XYZ file of C-alpha atoms in Angstrom:
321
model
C 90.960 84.118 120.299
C 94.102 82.783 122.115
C 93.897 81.698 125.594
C 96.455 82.631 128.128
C 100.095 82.550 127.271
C 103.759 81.478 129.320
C 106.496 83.856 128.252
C 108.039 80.665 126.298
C 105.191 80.936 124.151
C 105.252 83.872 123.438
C 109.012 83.840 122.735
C 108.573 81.341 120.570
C 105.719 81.864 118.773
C 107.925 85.200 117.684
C 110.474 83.329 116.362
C 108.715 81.265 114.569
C 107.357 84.359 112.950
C 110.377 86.032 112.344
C 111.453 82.553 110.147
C 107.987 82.738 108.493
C 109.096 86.381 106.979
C 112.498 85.761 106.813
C 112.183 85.724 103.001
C 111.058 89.734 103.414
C 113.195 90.594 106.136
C 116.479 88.744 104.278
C 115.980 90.361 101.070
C 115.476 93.859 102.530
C 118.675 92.910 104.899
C 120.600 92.274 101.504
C 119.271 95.096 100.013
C 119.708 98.120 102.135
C 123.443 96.675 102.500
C 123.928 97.041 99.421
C 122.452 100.315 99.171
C 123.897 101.812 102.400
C 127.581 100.850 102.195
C 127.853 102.963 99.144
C 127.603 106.749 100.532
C 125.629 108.925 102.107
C 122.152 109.423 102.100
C 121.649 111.389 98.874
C 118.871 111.361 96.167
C 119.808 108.882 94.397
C 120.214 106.732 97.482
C 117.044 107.559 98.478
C 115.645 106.026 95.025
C 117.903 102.854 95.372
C 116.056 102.352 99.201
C 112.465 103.213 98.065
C 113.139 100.760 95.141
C 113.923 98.282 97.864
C 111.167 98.853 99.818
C 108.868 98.104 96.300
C 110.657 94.810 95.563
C 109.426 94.003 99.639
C 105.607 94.172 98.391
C 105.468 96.828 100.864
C 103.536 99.127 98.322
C 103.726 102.754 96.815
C 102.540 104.475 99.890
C 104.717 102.945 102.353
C 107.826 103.093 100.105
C 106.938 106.457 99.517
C 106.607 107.628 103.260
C 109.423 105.923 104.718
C 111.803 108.183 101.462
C 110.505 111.293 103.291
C 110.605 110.219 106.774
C 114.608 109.461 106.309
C 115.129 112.605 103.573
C 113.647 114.917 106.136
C 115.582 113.514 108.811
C 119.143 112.240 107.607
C 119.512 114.113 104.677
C 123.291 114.759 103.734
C 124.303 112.050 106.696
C 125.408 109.154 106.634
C 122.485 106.035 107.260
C 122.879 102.591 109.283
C 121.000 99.671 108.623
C 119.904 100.138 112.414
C 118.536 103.788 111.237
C 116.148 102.430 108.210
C 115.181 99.191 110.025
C 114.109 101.521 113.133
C 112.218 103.925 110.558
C 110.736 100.787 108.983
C 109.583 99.107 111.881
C 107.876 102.337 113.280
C 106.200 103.266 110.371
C 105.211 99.280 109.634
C 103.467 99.264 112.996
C 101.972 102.735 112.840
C 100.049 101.457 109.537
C 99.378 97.932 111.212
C 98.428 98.851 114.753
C 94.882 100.326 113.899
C 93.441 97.160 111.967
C 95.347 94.289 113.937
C 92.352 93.273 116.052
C 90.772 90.075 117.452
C 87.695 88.469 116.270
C 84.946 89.862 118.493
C 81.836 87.806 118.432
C 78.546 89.422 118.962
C 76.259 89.887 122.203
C 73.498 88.643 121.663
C 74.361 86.925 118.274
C 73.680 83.163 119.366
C 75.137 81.322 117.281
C 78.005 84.074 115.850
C 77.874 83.065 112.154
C 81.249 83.304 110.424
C 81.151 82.849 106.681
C 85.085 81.803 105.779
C 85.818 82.920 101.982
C 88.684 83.180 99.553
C 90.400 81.517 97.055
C 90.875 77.429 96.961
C 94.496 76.409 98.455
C 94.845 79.485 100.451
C 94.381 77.174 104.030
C 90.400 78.178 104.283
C 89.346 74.755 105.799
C 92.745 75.072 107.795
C 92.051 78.345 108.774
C 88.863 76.938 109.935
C 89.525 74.016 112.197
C 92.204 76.527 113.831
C 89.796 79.246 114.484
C 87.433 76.155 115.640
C 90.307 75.186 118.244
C 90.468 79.049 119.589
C 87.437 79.349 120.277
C 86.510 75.650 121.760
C 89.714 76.709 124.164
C 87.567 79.643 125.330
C 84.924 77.681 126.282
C 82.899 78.668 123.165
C 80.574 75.868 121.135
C 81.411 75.126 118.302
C 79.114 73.879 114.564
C 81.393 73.569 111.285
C 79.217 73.211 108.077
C 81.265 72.405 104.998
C 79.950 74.494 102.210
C 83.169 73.488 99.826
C 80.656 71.038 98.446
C 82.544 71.190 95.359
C 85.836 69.170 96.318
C 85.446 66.443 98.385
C 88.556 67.019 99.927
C 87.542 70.081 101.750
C 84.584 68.356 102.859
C 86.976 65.333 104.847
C 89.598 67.777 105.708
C 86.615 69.427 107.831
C 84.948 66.183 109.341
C 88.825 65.305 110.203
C 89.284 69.058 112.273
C 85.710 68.771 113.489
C 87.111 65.517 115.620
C 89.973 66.935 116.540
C 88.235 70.196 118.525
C 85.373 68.236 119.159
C 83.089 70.562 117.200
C 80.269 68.419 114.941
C 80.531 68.763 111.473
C 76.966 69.563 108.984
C 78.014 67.730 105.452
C 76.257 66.505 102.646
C 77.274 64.645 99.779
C 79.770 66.340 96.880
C 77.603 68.465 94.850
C 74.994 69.703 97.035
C 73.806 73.338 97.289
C 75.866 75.112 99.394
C 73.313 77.494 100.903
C 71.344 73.940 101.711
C 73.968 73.091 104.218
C 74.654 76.788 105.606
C 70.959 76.460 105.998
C 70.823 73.186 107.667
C 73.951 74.427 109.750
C 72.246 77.203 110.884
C 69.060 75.573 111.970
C 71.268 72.881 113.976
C 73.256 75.550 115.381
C 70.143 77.370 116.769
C 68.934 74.200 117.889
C 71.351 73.172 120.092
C 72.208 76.559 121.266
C 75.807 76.612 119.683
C 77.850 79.531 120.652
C 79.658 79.901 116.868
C 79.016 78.844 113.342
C 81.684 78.406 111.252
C 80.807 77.768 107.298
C 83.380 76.687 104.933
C 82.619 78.055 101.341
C 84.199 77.610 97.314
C 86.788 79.783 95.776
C 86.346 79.316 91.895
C 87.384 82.829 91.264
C 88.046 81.207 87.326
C 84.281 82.285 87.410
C 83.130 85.181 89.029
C 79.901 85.626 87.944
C 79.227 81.763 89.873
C 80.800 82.403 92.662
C 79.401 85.622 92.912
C 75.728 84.335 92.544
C 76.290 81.521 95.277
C 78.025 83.291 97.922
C 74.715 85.832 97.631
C 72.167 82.444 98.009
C 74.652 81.589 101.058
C 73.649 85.053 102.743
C 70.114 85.119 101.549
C 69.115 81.795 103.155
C 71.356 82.275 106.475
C 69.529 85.749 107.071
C 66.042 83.776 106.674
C 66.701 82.571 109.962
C 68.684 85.712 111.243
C 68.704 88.673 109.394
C 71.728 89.534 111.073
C 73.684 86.750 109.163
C 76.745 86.197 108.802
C 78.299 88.482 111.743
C 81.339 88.015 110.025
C 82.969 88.042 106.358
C 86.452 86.613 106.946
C 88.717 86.378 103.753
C 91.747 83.932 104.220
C 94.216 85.259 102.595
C 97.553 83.036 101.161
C 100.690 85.404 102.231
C 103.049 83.649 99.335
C 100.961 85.265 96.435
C 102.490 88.734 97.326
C 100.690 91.577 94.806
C 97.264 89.214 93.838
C 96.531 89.261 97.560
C 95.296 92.650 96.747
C 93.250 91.733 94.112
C 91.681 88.779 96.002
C 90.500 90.999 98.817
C 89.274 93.557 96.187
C 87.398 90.747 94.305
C 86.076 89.307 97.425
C 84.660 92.242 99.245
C 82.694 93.367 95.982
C 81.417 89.504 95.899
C 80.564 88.870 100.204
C 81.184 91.831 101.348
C 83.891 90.848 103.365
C 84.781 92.583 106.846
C 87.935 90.433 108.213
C 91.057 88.947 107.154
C 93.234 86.381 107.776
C 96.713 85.544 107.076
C 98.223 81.992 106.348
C 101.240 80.321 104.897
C 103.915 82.748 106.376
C 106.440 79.845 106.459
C 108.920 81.420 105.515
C 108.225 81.595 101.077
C 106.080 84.242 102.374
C 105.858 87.982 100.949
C 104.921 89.543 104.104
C 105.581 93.053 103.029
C 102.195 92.579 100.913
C 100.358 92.636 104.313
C 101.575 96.183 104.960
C 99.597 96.969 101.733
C 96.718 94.957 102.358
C 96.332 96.930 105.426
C 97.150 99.984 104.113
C 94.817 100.604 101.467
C 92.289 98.154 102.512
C 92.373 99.373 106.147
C 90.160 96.161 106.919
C 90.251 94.172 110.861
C 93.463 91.564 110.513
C 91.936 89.131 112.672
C 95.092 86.333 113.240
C 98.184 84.973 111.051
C 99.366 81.117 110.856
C 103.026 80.537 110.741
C 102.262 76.563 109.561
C 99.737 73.821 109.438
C 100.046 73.077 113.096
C 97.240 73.869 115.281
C 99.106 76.241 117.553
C 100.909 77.877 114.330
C 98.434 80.280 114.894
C 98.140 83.754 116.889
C 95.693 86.853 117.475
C 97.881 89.625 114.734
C 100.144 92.043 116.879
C 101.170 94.990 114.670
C 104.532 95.687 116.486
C 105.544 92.112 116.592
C 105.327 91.967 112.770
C 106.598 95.127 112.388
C 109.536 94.136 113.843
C 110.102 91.016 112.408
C 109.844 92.460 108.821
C 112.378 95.099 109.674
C 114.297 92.578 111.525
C 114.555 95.284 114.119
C 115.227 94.335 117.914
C 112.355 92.891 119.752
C 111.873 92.359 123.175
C 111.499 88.289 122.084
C 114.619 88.334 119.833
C 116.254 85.977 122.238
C 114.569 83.564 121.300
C 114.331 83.440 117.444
């Protein structure tokens, strides 16, 4: 999704990343300091670090494999903060590396329809206009339809990132059927040959059974033009909300059947640990994080870059953060 990169970008798009999980990365640092200078690495040390690893959002699984990993190698020694963040870091990116992934459009799929879900205020229509910019960068074009036809403010927020990337913008009037305008999008976007469809969509989860029922019209009416329709499912997903993320992608893959994620808001307030247990139980493609509202706060999701920062382990970019 990203185009080509300088090594200053790159160095500093990892530091802004280590800031956006500093809140993860400073808690553990404070944690396993005060765990480690104590004595050596002993049972009951072993519960006081896997207790730490809990309070990261990291979950049960990775908590419990990391207790093993050290017990089976330390056990009786003495443990640096180097030696856990190391383990950490390793076992972070083991669990990450198989489902960070870039958004692949399909051959043949013309336009690539990507149906954008998830709950309202988690940076959908943000997450939009970004992808929107990617993908225009690549030489990709690009239809938004605004489906949000509830708030009015998702609907302008769109038309204003549909100017900015030059992509046009299908919107009706507040209160209009949804799976009207995904199917007027669609027909445009056929029309004038348009390389990717992006569709903006509600996120009333107050009501399940609603949004359930009009996410299902959205699909039904797209696939009357293609029955392949949408090519992609991508849940946004708000990284401050720590242990609900889990429930939102649970939620939202039994509503749309959801077959990508991506991560916004880690700025820092973030609970990046709970990404480690998205990806670990979900095991679903984690398309791209955004660092911040800018339109370059926003990169294809590298496993061992984010393994590291969490861990504040060395990196080879830690000069620059």
């Amino acid at each position: 999704m990203s185009g080509g990169e300088t090594p200053g970008e790159k160095k500093g798009w990892f530091a802004r990343l280590k800031a956006g999980v500093s809140r993860t990365s400073n808690a553990l640092s404070e944690n396993l300091t005060g765990v480690l200078t104590k004595r050596k690495l002993d049972e009951e040390t072993l519960d006081e670090l896997e207790e730490v690893l809990l309070k990261a959002d990291l979950g049960f699984a990775m908590a419990d494999r990391i207790r093993e990993r050290l017990s089976k190698s330390r056990h009786d020694k003495s443990l640096s903060e180097d030696d856990v963040r190391a383990v950490l870091a390793d076992e972070v990116a083991g669990v990450l590396a198989p489902v960070a992934q870039p958004l692949e459009l399909s051959e043949g799929a013309k336009p690539h329809v990507i149906l954008v879900v998830g709950v309202n205020g988690t940076g959908k229509t943000t997450t939009i206009g970004k992808l929107a910019y990617q993908f225009a960068r690549n030489g990709k074009s690009v239809m938004l339809a605004a489906g949000d036809t509830f708030r009015a403010a998702a609907v302008d927020q769109l038309k204003i990132w549909g100017g900015r990337v030059g992509a046009e913008v299908i919107a009706k009037s507040v209160g209009t059927d949804p799976a009207g305008v995904a199917f007027e999008a669609l027909e445009r976007a056929k029309a004038t040959d348009t390389g990717v469809l992006l569709i903006d969509t509600a996120g009333r989860l107050h009501n399940k059974g609603d949004l359930m029922a009009e996410l299902a019209k959205i699909v039904r009416v797209l696939k009357k033009l293609d029955e392949t329709a949408p090519h992609t499912v991508l849940l946004v997903l708000d990284a401050t909300t720590g242990q609900n993320a889990l429930n939102q992608v649970e939620t939202f893959r039994e509503i749309a059947g959801v077959t990508n994620l991506v991560v916004t808001k880690l700025d820092g307030t973030a609970r990046g640990g709970i990404v480690v247990a998205i990806a670990e139980k979900f095991g679903l493609p984690i398309n791209a994080i955004g660092v911040g509202e800018g339109i370059e706060d926003f990169e294809p999701f590298d496993a061992n870059e984010f393994a590291a920062a969490i861990a504040g382990a060395g990196h080879q970019n830690d000069a620059a953060a």
